[in-house]
Amino acid sequence: MPLTPDSELDLLFPASLISSELKAQLHPDLHIRPLASTDYRRGHLHVLSVLTIVTDPGEAAWVHQYHAMRSAPSTYYTVVIINRSTDMIVGVGSVFIERKFLRGLGSVGHIEDIAVDKDQQGKKLGLRIIQALTYISENYGCYKTILNCNDSNIPFYEKCGFKKKENEMAKYA
Ligand code: ACO
């Protein structure tokens, strides 16, 4: 199935927030855009499953979560890379904007859940996703963009321009 145009989709945020310079750097077979309300059917959870355990909640619950995120203004930004000939997702990533009282009511961008389909890894899709998310975060005015990752992904994030700083602590419920 060929690519569905952005204009026919309900998107999580305006597509204009993705830099046109970055869009031009993608391979012509690929398209980058915000997550759409119908992306459950384009393999969103399948791509995310390369990252961690994904329990399929079913389409209705997925769509409910999408609308909950969409109704929080200027907070959730998920981008997807689509294969134009199949209209399926091959890469995904998110940045969440946190508003603060410090740094003159500053904001921080938190990058989360970056995943590229196994067959498509090593083709700069991860890099483009990080560039798109960092652009959104900086364009919003965030004074920093941060993320957590395991040791094996440190070289990838260094290639994306990030530096190791401090430690992550976690307490799972
Ligand atoms: N070790 C060393 N270098 C790496 C690694 C790695 N693990 N991964 C990528 N790179 C390098 C590439 O060689 C490339 O270098 P180059 O510019 O010199 O050619 C550069 O980083 C950019 O790599 P991409 O091709 O953009 O990487 P890819 O598209 O494969 O995406 C990703 C990287 C997202 C880590 C992908 O492999 C993936 O989905 N892995 C499984 C899920 C995962 O671990 N996600 C990240 C979790 S952390 C988080 O979500 C915040």
Coordinates of C-alpha atoms and ligand atoms in Angstrom, one line a residue:
M1 CA 0.0 0.0 0.0
P2 CA 1.5 3.4 -0.9
L3 CA 2.2 6.2 1.6
T4 CA -0.9 7.9 3.0
P5 CA -0.3 11.7 2.7
D6 CA 0.1 13.6 6.0
S7 CA -2.9 15.8 5.0
E8 CA -5.2 12.7 5.3
L9 CA -4.0 11.8 8.8
D10 CA -4.9 12.9 12.3
L11 CA -1.4 13.7 13.7
L12 CA -0.1 14.0 17.2
F13 CA 1.5 17.5 16.5
P14 CA 1.9 19.7 13.4
A15 CA 4.2 18.1 10.8
S16 CA 5.8 21.6 10.3
L17 CA 7.7 21.0 13.6
I18 CA 9.9 18.5 11.7
S19 CA 12.7 20.3 10.0
S20 CA 12.4 20.3 6.2
E21 CA 16.2 20.1 6.0
L22 CA 16.1 16.8 7.9
K23 CA 13.3 15.5 5.7
A24 CA 15.5 16.2 2.6
Q25 CA 18.3 14.1 4.1
L26 CA 16.2 10.9 4.3
H27 CA 16.4 8.3 1.6
P28 CA 13.7 9.0 -1.0
D29 CA 12.0 5.6 -0.1
L30 CA 11.3 7.0 3.4
H31 CA 9.2 9.6 5.0
I32 CA 9.3 11.1 8.5
R33 CA 6.2 12.5 10.2
P34 CA 4.4 12.8 13.6
L35 CA 2.7 9.7 15.0
A36 CA -0.9 9.4 13.5
S37 CA -4.1 8.0 15.1
T38 CA -4.1 5.1 12.7
D39 CA -0.4 4.1 13.2
Y40 CA -1.4 1.0 15.3
R41 CA -2.2 -0.5 11.9
R42 CA 1.2 0.5 10.5
G43 CA 3.2 -1.7 12.9
H44 CA 4.0 0.9 15.6
L45 CA 4.1 -1.7 18.4
H46 CA 6.0 -4.2 16.3
V47 CA 8.8 -1.7 15.8
L48 CA 8.8 -0.7 19.4
S49 CA 9.3 -4.4 20.3
V50 CA 13.0 -4.3 19.2
L51 CA 13.5 -2.1 22.3
T52 CA 11.7 -3.9 25.1
I53 CA 8.7 -6.1 26.0
V54 CA 5.6 -4.7 24.3
T55 CA 2.2 -5.9 25.4
D56 CA -0.4 -5.3 22.7
P57 CA -3.3 -3.5 24.4
G58 CA -5.5 -3.8 21.3
E59 CA -6.3 -1.0 18.9
A60 CA -9.1 0.8 20.9
A61 CA -6.8 1.2 24.0
W62 CA -3.9 2.2 21.8
V63 CA -6.1 5.0 20.1
H64 CA -7.3 6.1 23.6
Q65 CA -3.7 6.5 24.7
Y66 CA -2.9 8.4 21.5
H67 CA -5.8 10.9 22.2
A68 CA -4.8 11.3 25.8
M69 CA -1.3 12.3 24.6
R70 CA -2.7 14.6 21.9
S71 CA -4.9 16.4 24.4
A72 CA -1.9 17.4 26.5
P73 CA -0.7 20.6 24.7
S74 CA 3.0 20.9 23.7
T75 CA 4.1 17.8 25.7
Y76 CA 4.2 14.6 23.7
Y77 CA 6.1 14.5 20.4
T78 CA 6.5 11.1 18.8
V79 CA 8.0 10.8 15.3
V80 CA 7.8 7.8 12.9
I81 CA 9.7 6.9 9.8
I82 CA 7.5 5.3 7.2
N83 CA 8.5 3.1 4.2
R84 CA 6.7 4.9 1.3
S85 CA 6.0 1.7 -0.7
T86 CA 4.5 -0.3 2.2
D87 CA 3.1 2.6 4.3
M88 CA 4.5 0.7 7.4
I89 CA 6.6 2.1 10.2
V90 CA 10.3 1.3 10.2
G91 CA 11.5 3.7 13.0
V92 CA 10.1 5.5 16.0
G93 CA 11.1 7.9 18.8
S94 CA 9.7 10.4 21.2
V95 CA 10.6 13.5 23.1
F96 CA 8.6 14.6 26.1
I97 CA 8.7 18.2 27.2
E98 CA 9.0 18.8 30.9
R99 CA 8.2 22.3 32.2
K100 CA 10.2 23.5 35.3
F101 CA 10.2 26.3 37.9
L102 CA 13.9 26.6 37.8
R103 CA 16.2 28.2 35.1
G104 CA 13.7 31.0 34.6
L105 CA 10.7 28.6 34.1
G106 CA 12.8 26.6 31.7
S107 CA 12.0 23.3 30.0
V108 CA 13.8 20.0 29.4
G109 CA 13.3 17.6 26.5
H110 CA 13.4 13.9 27.5
I111 CA 14.1 11.6 24.6
E112 CA 12.4 8.2 25.0
D113 CA 11.8 4.9 23.2
I114 CA 14.0 5.0 20.1
A115 CA 13.6 2.0 17.9
V116 CA 14.5 1.1 14.4
D117 CA 13.3 -2.1 12.7
K118 CA 16.0 -4.8 12.8
D119 CA 16.2 -4.9 8.9
Q120 CA 16.7 -1.2 8.7
Q121 CA 19.3 -0.7 11.4
G122 CA 22.7 0.9 10.4
K123 CA 21.2 3.1 7.7
K124 CA 21.2 6.4 9.7
L125 CA 17.5 6.1 10.6
G126 CA 18.2 6.3 14.3
L127 CA 20.4 9.3 13.8
R128 CA 17.6 11.1 11.8
I129 CA 15.1 10.3 14.5
I130 CA 17.4 11.8 17.2
Q131 CA 18.0 14.9 15.0
A132 CA 14.3 15.4 14.5
L133 CA 13.5 15.1 18.3
T134 CA 16.4 17.4 19.3
Y135 CA 15.2 19.9 16.7
I136 CA 11.7 19.8 18.3
S137 CA 13.1 20.1 21.8
E138 CA 15.5 23.1 20.9
N139 CA 12.8 24.8 18.8
Y140 CA 10.5 24.6 21.8
G141 CA 13.2 26.4 23.8
C142 CA 14.4 23.5 26.0
Y143 CA 17.7 24.4 27.7
K144 CA 18.8 20.8 27.4
T145 CA 17.7 17.5 25.9
I146 CA 18.5 14.3 27.8
L147 CA 18.0 10.5 27.7
N148 CA 18.9 7.3 29.4
C149 CA 20.5 4.3 27.6
N150 CA 22.5 1.2 28.3
D151 CA 26.3 1.1 27.8
S152 CA 26.1 -0.5 24.4
N153 CA 24.2 2.4 22.9
I154 CA 26.6 5.1 24.3
P155 CA 28.6 5.2 21.0
F156 CA 25.4 5.7 19.0
Y157 CA 24.3 8.7 21.1
E158 CA 27.8 10.1 21.0
K159 CA 27.6 10.0 17.2
C160 CA 24.3 11.9 17.6
G161 CA 26.2 14.7 19.6
F162 CA 25.3 13.6 23.1
K163 CA 27.8 13.4 26.0
K164 CA 27.7 11.1 29.1
K165 CA 26.7 13.0 32.2
E166 CA 25.8 11.7 35.7
N167 CA 24.0 8.5 36.4
E168 CA 20.5 7.0 36.0
M169 CA 18.7 5.6 39.1
A170 CA 15.6 3.4 38.7
K171 CA 13.0 1.8 41.0
Y172 CA 10.6 -0.5 39.3
A173 CA 7.2 -1.0 40.9
Ligands
ACO1 N1 27.6 0.9 18.8 C1 28.4 1.7 18.1 N2 28.0 2.5 17.1 C2 26.7 2.5 16.8 C3 25.8 1.7 17.5 C4 26.3 0.9 18.5 N3 25.4 0.1 19.2 N4 24.5 1.9 16.9 C5 24.7 2.8 15.9 N5 26.0 3.2 15.9 C6 26.7 4.2 15.0 C7 26.5 3.8 13.5 O1 27.5 2.9 13.1 C8 26.6 5.2 12.8 O2 27.9 5.6 12.8 P1 28.6 6.3 11.5 O3 27.9 7.7 11.4 O4 30.0 6.4 11.8 O5 28.2 5.5 10.3 C9 25.8 6.1 13.8 O6 25.9 5.4 15.1 C10 24.4 6.3 13.5 O7 23.8 5.0 13.5 P2 22.3 4.7 12.8 O8 22.5 4.0 11.5 O9 21.5 6.0 12.8 O10 21.7 3.7 13.9 P3 20.4 2.9 13.8 O11 19.5 3.4 12.7 O12 20.7 1.4 13.7 O13 19.7 3.2 15.2 C11 19.4 2.3 17.4 C12 20.4 2.9 16.4 C13 18.2 3.2 17.6 C14 20.1 2.1 18.7 C15 18.9 0.9 16.8 O14 20.0 0.1 16.6 C16 17.9 0.2 17.6 O15 16.7 0.4 17.4 N6 18.3 -0.7 18.5 C17 17.4 -1.5 19.4 C18 16.6 -0.6 20.3 C19 17.5 0.3 21.2 O16 18.5 0.0 21.8 N7 17.0 1.6 21.2 C20 17.7 2.7 22.0 C21 17.3 2.6 23.4 S1 17.8 4.1 24.4 C22 16.4 5.1 24.3 O17 15.4 4.8 23.7 C23 16.6 6.6 24.8

